[in-house]
Short mmCIF file of C-alpha atoms in Angstrom, two decimals:
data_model
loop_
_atom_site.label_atom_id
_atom_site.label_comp_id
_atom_site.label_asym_id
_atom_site.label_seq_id
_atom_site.Cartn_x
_atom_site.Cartn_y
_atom_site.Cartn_z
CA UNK A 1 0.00 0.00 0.00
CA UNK A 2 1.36 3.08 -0.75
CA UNK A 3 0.91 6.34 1.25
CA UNK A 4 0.87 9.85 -0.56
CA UNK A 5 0.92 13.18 1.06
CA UNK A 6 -1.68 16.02 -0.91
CA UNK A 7 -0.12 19.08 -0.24
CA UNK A 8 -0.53 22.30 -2.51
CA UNK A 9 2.15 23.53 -4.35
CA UNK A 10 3.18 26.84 -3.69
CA UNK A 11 2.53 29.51 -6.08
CA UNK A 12 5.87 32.22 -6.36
CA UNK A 13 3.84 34.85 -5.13
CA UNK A 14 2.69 32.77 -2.20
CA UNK A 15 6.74 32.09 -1.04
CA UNK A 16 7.66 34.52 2.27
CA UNK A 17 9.61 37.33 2.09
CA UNK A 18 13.46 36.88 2.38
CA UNK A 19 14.41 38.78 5.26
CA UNK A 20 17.96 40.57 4.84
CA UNK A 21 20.42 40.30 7.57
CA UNK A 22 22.66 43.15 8.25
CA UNK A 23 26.17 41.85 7.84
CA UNK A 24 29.43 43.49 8.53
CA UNK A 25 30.03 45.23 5.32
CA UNK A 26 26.57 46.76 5.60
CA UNK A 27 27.11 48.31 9.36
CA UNK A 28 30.57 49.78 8.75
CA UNK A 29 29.24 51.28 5.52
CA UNK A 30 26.14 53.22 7.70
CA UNK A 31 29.11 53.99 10.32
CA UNK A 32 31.08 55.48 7.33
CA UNK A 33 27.68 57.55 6.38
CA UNK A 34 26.69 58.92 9.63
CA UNK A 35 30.32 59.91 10.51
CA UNK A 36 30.58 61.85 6.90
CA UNK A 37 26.86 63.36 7.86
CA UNK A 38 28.42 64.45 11.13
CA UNK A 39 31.36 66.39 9.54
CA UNK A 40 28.95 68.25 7.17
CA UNK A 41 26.99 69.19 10.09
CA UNK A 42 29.62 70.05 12.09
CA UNK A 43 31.64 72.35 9.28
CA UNK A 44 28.04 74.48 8.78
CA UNK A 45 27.28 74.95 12.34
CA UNK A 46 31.10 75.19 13.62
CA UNK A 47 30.16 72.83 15.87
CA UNK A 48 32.41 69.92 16.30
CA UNK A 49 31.76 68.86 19.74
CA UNK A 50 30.15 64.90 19.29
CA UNK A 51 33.55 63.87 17.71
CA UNK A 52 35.71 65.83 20.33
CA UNK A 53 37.88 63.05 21.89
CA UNK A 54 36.54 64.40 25.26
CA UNK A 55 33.22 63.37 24.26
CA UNK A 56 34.00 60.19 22.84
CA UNK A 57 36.09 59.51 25.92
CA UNK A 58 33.03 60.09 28.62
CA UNK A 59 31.01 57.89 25.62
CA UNK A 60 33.08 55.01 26.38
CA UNK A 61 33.02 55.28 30.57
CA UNK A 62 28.94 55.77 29.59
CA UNK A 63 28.99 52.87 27.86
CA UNK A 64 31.23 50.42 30.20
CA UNK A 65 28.97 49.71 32.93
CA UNK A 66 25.80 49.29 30.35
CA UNK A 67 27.56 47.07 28.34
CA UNK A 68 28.96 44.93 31.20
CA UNK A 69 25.08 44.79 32.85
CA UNK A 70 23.93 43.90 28.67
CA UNK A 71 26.63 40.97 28.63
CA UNK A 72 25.44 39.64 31.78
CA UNK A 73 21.99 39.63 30.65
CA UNK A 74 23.42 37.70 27.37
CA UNK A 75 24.98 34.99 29.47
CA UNK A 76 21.94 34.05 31.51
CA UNK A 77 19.70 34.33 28.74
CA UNK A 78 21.79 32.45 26.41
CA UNK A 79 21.06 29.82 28.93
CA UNK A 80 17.69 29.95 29.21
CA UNK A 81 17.29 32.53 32.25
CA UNK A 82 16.19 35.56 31.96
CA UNK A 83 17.89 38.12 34.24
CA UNK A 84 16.44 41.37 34.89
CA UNK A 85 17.68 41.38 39.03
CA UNK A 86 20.62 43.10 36.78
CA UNK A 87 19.81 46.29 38.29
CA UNK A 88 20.13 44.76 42.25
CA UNK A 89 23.42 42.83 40.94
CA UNK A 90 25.20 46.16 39.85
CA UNK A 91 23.57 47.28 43.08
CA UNK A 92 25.47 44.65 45.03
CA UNK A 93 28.54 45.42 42.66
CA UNK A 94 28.84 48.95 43.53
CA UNK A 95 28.13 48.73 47.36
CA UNK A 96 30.98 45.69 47.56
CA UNK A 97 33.06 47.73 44.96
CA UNK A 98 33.04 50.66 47.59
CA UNK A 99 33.55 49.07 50.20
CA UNK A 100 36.51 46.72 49.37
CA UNK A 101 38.52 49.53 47.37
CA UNK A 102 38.31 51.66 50.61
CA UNK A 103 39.76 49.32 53.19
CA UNK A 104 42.13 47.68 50.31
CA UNK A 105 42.69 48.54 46.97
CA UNK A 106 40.50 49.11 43.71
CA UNK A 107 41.63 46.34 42.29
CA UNK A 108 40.66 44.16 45.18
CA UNK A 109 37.70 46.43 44.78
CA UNK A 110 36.59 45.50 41.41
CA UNK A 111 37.00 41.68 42.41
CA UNK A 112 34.58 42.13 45.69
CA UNK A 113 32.26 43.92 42.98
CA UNK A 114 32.21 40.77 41.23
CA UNK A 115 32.05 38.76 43.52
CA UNK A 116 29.05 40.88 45.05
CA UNK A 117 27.14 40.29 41.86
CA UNK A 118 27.92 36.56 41.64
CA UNK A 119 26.07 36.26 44.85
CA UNK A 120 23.37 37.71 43.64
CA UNK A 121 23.42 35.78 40.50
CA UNK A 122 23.65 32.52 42.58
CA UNK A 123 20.45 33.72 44.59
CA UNK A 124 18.55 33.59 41.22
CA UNK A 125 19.55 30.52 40.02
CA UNK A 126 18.78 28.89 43.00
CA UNK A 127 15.06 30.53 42.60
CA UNK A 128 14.79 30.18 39.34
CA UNK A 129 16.49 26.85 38.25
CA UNK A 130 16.34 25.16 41.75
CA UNK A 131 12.44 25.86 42.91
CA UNK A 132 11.62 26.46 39.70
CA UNK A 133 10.11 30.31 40.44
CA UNK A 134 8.93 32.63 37.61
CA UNK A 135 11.73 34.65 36.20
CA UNK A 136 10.85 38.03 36.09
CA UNK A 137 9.35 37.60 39.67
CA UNK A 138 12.88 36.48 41.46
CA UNK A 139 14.56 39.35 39.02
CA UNK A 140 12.08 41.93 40.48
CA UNK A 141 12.60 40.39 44.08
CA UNK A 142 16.16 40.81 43.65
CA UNK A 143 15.70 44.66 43.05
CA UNK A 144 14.29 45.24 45.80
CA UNK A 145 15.86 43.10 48.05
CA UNK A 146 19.57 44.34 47.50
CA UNK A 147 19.44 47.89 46.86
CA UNK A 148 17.56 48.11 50.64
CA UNK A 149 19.97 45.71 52.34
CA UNK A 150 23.39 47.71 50.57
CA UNK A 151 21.66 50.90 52.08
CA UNK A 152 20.42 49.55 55.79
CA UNK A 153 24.24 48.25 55.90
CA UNK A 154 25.77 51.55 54.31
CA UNK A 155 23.81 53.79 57.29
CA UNK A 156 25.08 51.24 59.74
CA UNK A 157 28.62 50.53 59.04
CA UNK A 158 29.89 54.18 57.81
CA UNK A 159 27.60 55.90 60.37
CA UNK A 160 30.86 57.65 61.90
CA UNK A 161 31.42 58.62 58.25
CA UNK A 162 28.11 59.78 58.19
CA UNK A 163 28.70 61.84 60.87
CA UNK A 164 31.10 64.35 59.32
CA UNK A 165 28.81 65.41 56.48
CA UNK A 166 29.34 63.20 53.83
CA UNK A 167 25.54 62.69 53.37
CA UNK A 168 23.59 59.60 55.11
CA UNK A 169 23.63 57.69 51.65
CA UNK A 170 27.50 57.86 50.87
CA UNK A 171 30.29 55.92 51.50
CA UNK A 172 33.90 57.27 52.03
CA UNK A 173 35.99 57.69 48.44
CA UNK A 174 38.36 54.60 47.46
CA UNK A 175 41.31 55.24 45.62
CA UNK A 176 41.47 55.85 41.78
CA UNK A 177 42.84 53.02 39.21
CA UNK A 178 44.77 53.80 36.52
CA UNK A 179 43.85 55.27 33.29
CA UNK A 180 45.80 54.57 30.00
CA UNK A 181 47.05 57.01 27.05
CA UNK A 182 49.78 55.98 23.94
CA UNK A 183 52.19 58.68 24.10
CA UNK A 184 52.97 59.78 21.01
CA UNK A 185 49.66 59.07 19.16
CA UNK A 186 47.24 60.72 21.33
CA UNK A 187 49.01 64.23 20.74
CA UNK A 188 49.32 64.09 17.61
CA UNK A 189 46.03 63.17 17.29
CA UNK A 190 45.33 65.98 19.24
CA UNK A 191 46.93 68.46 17.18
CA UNK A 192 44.86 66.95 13.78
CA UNK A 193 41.65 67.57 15.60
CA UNK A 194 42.25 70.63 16.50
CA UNK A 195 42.90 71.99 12.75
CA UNK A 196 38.53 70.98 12.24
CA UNK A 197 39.55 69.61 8.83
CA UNK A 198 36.58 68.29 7.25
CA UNK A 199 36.33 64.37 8.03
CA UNK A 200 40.04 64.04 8.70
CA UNK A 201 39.50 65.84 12.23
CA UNK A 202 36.47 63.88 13.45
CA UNK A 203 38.05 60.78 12.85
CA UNK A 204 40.95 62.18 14.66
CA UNK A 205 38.88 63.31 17.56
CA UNK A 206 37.35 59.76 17.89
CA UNK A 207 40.44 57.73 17.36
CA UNK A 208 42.03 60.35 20.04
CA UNK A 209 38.88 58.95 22.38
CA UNK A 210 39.60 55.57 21.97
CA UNK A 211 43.24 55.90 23.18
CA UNK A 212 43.78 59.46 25.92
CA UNK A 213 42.46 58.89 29.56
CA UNK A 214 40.96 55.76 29.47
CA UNK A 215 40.14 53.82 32.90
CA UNK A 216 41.78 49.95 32.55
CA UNK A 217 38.28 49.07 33.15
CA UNK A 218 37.15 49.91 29.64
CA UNK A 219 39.94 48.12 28.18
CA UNK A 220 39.03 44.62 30.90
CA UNK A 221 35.40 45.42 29.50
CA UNK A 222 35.91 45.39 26.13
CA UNK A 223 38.35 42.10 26.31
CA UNK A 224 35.69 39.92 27.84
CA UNK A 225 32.84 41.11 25.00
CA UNK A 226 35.75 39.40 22.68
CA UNK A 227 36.32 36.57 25.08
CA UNK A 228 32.31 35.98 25.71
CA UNK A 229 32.25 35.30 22.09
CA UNK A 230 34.93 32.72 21.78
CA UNK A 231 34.00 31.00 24.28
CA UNK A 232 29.97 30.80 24.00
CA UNK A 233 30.20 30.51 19.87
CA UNK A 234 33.62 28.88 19.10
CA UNK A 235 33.97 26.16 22.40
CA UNK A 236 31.80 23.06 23.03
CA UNK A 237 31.67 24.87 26.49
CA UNK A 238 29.20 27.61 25.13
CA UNK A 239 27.81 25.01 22.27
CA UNK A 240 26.07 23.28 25.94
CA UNK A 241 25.42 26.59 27.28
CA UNK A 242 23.46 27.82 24.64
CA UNK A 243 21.83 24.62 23.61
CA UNK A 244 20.07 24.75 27.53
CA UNK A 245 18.34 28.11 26.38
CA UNK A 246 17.20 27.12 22.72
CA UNK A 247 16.43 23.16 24.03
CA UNK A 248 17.23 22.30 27.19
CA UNK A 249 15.25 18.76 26.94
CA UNK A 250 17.46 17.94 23.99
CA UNK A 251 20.37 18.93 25.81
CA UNK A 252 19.46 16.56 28.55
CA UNK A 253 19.18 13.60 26.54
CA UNK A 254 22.26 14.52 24.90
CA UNK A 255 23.98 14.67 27.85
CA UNK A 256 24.34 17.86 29.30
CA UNK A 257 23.89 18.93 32.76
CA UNK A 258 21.48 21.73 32.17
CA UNK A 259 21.34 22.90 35.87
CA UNK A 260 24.79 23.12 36.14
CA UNK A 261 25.22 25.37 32.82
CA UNK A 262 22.20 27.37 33.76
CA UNK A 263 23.66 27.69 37.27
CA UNK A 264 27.43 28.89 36.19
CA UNK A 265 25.57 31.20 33.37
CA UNK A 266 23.40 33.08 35.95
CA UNK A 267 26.13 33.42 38.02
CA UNK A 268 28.59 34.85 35.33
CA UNK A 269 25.72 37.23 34.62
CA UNK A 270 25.64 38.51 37.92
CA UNK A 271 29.51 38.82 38.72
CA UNK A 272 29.58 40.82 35.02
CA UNK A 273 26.87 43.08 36.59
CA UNK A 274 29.19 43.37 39.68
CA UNK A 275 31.73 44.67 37.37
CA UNK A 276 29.49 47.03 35.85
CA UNK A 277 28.44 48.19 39.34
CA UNK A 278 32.05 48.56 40.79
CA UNK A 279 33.13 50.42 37.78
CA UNK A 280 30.46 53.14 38.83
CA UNK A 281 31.77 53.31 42.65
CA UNK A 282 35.28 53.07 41.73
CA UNK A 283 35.72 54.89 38.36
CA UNK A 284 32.88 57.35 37.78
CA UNK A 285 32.32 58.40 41.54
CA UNK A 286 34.82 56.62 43.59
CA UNK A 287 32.45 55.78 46.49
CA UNK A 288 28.76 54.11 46.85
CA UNK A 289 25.70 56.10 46.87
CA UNK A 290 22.13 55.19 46.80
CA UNK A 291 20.24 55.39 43.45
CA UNK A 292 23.89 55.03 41.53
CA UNK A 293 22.80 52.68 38.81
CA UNK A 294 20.04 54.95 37.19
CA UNK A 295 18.59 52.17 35.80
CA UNK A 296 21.95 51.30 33.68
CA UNK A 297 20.79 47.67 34.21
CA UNK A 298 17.66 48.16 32.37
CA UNK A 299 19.52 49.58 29.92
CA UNK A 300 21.86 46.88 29.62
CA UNK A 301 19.53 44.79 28.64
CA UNK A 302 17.89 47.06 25.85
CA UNK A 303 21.23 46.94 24.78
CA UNK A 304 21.50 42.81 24.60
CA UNK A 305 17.86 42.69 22.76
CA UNK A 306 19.08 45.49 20.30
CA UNK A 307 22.52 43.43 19.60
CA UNK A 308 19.83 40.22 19.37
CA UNK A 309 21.53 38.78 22.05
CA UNK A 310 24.97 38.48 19.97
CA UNK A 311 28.01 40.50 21.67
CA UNK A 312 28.96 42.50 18.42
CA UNK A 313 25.06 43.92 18.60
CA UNK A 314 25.56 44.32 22.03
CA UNK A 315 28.78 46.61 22.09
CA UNK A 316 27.08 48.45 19.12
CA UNK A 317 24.05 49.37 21.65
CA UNK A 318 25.93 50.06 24.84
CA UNK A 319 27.88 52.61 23.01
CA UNK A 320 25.10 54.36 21.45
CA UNK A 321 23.15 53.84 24.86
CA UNK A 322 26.60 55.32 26.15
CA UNK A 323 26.87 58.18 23.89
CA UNK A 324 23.39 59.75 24.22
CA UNK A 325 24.18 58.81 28.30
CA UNK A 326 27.19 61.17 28.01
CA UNK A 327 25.65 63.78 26.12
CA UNK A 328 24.60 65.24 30.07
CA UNK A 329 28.18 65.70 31.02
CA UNK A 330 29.48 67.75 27.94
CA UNK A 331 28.24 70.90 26.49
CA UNK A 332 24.51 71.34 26.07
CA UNK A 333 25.07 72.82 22.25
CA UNK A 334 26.10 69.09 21.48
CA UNK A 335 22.77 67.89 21.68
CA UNK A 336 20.94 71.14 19.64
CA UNK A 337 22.92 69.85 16.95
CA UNK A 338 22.38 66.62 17.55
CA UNK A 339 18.89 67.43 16.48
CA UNK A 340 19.93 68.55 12.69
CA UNK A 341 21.41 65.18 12.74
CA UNK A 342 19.05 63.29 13.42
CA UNK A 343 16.46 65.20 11.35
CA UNK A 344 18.88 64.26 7.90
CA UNK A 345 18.98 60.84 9.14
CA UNK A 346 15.16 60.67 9.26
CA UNK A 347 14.26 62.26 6.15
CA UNK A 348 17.12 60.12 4.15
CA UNK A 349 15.19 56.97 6.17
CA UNK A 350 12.22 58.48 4.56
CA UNK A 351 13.24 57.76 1.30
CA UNK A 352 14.39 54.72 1.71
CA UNK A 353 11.06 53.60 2.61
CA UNK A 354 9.33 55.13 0.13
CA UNK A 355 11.80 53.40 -2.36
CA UNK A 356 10.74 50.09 -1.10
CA UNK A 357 7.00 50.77 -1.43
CA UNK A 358 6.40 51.76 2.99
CA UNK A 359 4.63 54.68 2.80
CA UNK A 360 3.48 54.58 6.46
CA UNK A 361 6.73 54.55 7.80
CA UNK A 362 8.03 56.62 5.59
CA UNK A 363 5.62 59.21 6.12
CA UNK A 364 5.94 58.73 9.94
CA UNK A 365 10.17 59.33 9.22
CA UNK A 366 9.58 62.47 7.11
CA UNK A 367 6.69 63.75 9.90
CA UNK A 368 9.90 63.14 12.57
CA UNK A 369 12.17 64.96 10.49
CA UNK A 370 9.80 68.44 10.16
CA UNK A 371 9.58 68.13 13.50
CA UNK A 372 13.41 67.86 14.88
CA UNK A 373 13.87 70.08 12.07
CA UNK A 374 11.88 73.02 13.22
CA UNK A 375 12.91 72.34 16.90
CA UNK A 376 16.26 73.32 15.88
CA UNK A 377 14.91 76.24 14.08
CA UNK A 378 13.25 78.16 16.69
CA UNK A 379 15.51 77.22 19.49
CA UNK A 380 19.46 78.30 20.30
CA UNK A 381 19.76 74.94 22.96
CA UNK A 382 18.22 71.91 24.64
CA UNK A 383 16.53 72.43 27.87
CA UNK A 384 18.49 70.17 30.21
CA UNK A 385 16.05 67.86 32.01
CA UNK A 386 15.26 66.27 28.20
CA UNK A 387 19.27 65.92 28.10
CA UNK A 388 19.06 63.90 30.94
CA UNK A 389 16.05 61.72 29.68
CA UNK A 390 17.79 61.24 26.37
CA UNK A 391 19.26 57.81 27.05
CA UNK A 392 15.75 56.42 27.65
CA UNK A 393 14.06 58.00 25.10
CA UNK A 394 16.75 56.80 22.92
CA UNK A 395 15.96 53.23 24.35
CA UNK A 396 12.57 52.92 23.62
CA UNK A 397 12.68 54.25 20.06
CA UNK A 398 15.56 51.62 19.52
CA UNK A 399 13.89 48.46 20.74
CA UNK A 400 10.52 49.59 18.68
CA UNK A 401 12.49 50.18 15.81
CA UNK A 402 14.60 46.68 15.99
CA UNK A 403 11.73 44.73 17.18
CA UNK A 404 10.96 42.99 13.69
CA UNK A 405 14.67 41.71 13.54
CA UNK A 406 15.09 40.29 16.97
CA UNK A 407 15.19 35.83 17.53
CA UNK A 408 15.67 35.57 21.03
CA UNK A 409 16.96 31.88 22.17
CA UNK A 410 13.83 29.30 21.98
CA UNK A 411 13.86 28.29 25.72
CA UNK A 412 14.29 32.03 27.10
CA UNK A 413 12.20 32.55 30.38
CA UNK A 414 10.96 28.96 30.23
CA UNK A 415 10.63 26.70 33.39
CA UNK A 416 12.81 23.47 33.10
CA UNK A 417 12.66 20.80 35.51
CA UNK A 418 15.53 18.03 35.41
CA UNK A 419 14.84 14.89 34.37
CA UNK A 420 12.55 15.89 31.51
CA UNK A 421 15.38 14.98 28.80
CA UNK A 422 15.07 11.10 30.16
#
């Protein structure tokens, strides 16, 4: 007896529309574009502040503890757990941070950091993959439980600190690490920027960023984004890990022990917030304060969904997260042009999606662009308080506008109980 399947052939038009990935080539050709819109901008309006190597310099320390809270998110959820106690982990991170580099060293103060954040990580495995409790609620239990225990223990153990003015939230300072600058290159550098020769100065002043007055933290941070992805894409190591967030049955009956990999993920996520949170006691403030994170961890992980949980995407995000986050602590003219930008960018989107037939969008672009457009127009700056709410802003319209693009792992969020592989 023979069996026969009916099934209706598919007409050409019927066939679903190829969706292009954005390779390499593609993203350093848009870099190339923006940075020659920049230099335009910046020779009409004598304006050459967002490439000044002071700017991208506070861009980068923006971006460190972001990306560090965005990598820790990647680990867990690469895993299978996701992890948004980030914000209580950098908590943890920055009290421990504190609090180490003031009776030690920094150094021994970025490791208690760490090792702060670790221990919060461990306290949502065990919820989450041990008992088996909902993710986001342990992640929002975590948020509250830290940041009120790092502050109870703050008021208690500096109180003679306290005492003496420094505020009933603060911590006393830890010493400074070490920032780095090539001699030689970063002058000279210097000296090109300062000539504002069209294109040939900007990418002086960023290149100038990227190597005067940087903390050894960035340089740490960006060394474990390359070694996350060697070791979670190129080692059997991270072929496990990830296989327990896209299929953690099939895992199981392959083999794997998918508590242990979920357990060593979440904790890695947690010691990288740590990092991110000691960087913020020990680099950007040198002491602890309540409220220091700002939300950075929430950001962090807008950053890992906008890099679709890949570490390339992920630095791209933290540093634009990290540049619009820096924008506060330079000069407020930055941002008024900033605006022009923006607008050019908009209205050039525009007719990119009218060329492919979206005339929604594209009108919704071009309406955008009017509007930034005569903002700039009838006003000479930026009022501050939307300087400071730029990084969020900048967040939302980011995730709505990568949303259609974004294939999180399979088994994200998911409860998994052992001995279901079997």
């Amino acid at each position: 007896m023979s069996t026969a399947t009916s099934t209706r052939p598919k007409s050409p038009g019927s066939a679903p529309a190829k969706k292009h990935k954005i390779t390499w080539p593609v993203v350093l050709l848009l870099i190339a574009a923006a940075l020659v819109l920049v230099s335009v901008v910046a020779t009409l309006t004598g304006n050459h502040g967002l490439t000044a190597s002071g700017q991208i310099t506070a861009a980068l320390g923006s971006a460190v503890p972001i990306a560090m809270a965005g990598l820790g998110g990647l680990w867990s959820e690469r895993a299978g757990v996701v992890n948004i106690g980030l914000e209580g982990m950098m908590v943890a991170g920055t009290f421990c941070g504190a609090w180490a580099g003031y009776l030690v060293n920094p150094w021994v103060g970025l490791l208690a950091g760490m090792a702060g954040g670790a221990l919060g990580g461990l306290l949502h495995a065990i919820v989450t993959v041990t008992f088996g409790v909902d993710h986001i609620v342990s992640g929002v239990g975590i948020n509250l439980l830290i940041p009120g225990i790092c502050a109870y223990v703050n008021k208690i153990y500096y109180k003679d600190y306290v005492a003496f003015g420094a505020g009933a939230n603060q911590s006393p300072p830890a010493e400074s690490l070490p920032n780095i600058t090539i001699p030689g290159l970063s002058p000279w550098l210097d000296t090109i920027e300062a000539h504002h020769w069209f294109l040939v100065s900007d990418v002086a002043g960023i290149l100038g960023g990227l190597v005067t007055n940087l903390s050894v933290v960035i340089v740490i941070a960006a060394a474990l984004l390359v070694l996350s992805y060697f070791l979670l894409w190129r080692t059997v190591f991270g072929l496990r890990l990830r296989s327990c967030g896209e299929n953690p049955t099939a895992a199981e009956s392959l083999g794997v022990n998918v508590y242990k990999y979920k357990y060593l993920a979440v904790i890695a996520s947690g010691a990288f917030a740590g990092l991110a949170g000691a960087y913020l006691s020990l680099v950007a403030s040198h002491f602890y304060k309540d409220g220091q994170t700002q939300g950075r961890g929430f950001i962090g992980l807008a950053a890992m969904i906008f890099g679709n949980w890949m570490p390339g995407g992920l630095a791209m995000g933290a540093g634009l997260f990290g540049f619009t986050d820096s924008l506060q602590l330079r000069d407020a003219d930055n941002v008024h042009v900033l605006l022009i930008i923006v607008a050019v960018a908009m209205a050039v989107l525009a007719l990119w999606q009218s060329y492919r037939r979206k005339y929604t969008p594209a009108l919704i672009s071009i309406v955008v662009a009017g509007g930034l457009s005569l903002w700039y127009a009838t006003t000479d700056s930026v009022q501050r308080p939307l300087i400071v709410a730029t990084p969020y802003v900048i967040t939302l319209v980011v995730l709505a506008a990568a949303s259609q693009r974004l294939r999180p792992p399979k088994a994200d969020g998911q409860i998994y109980r052992k001995g279901q592989g079997k």
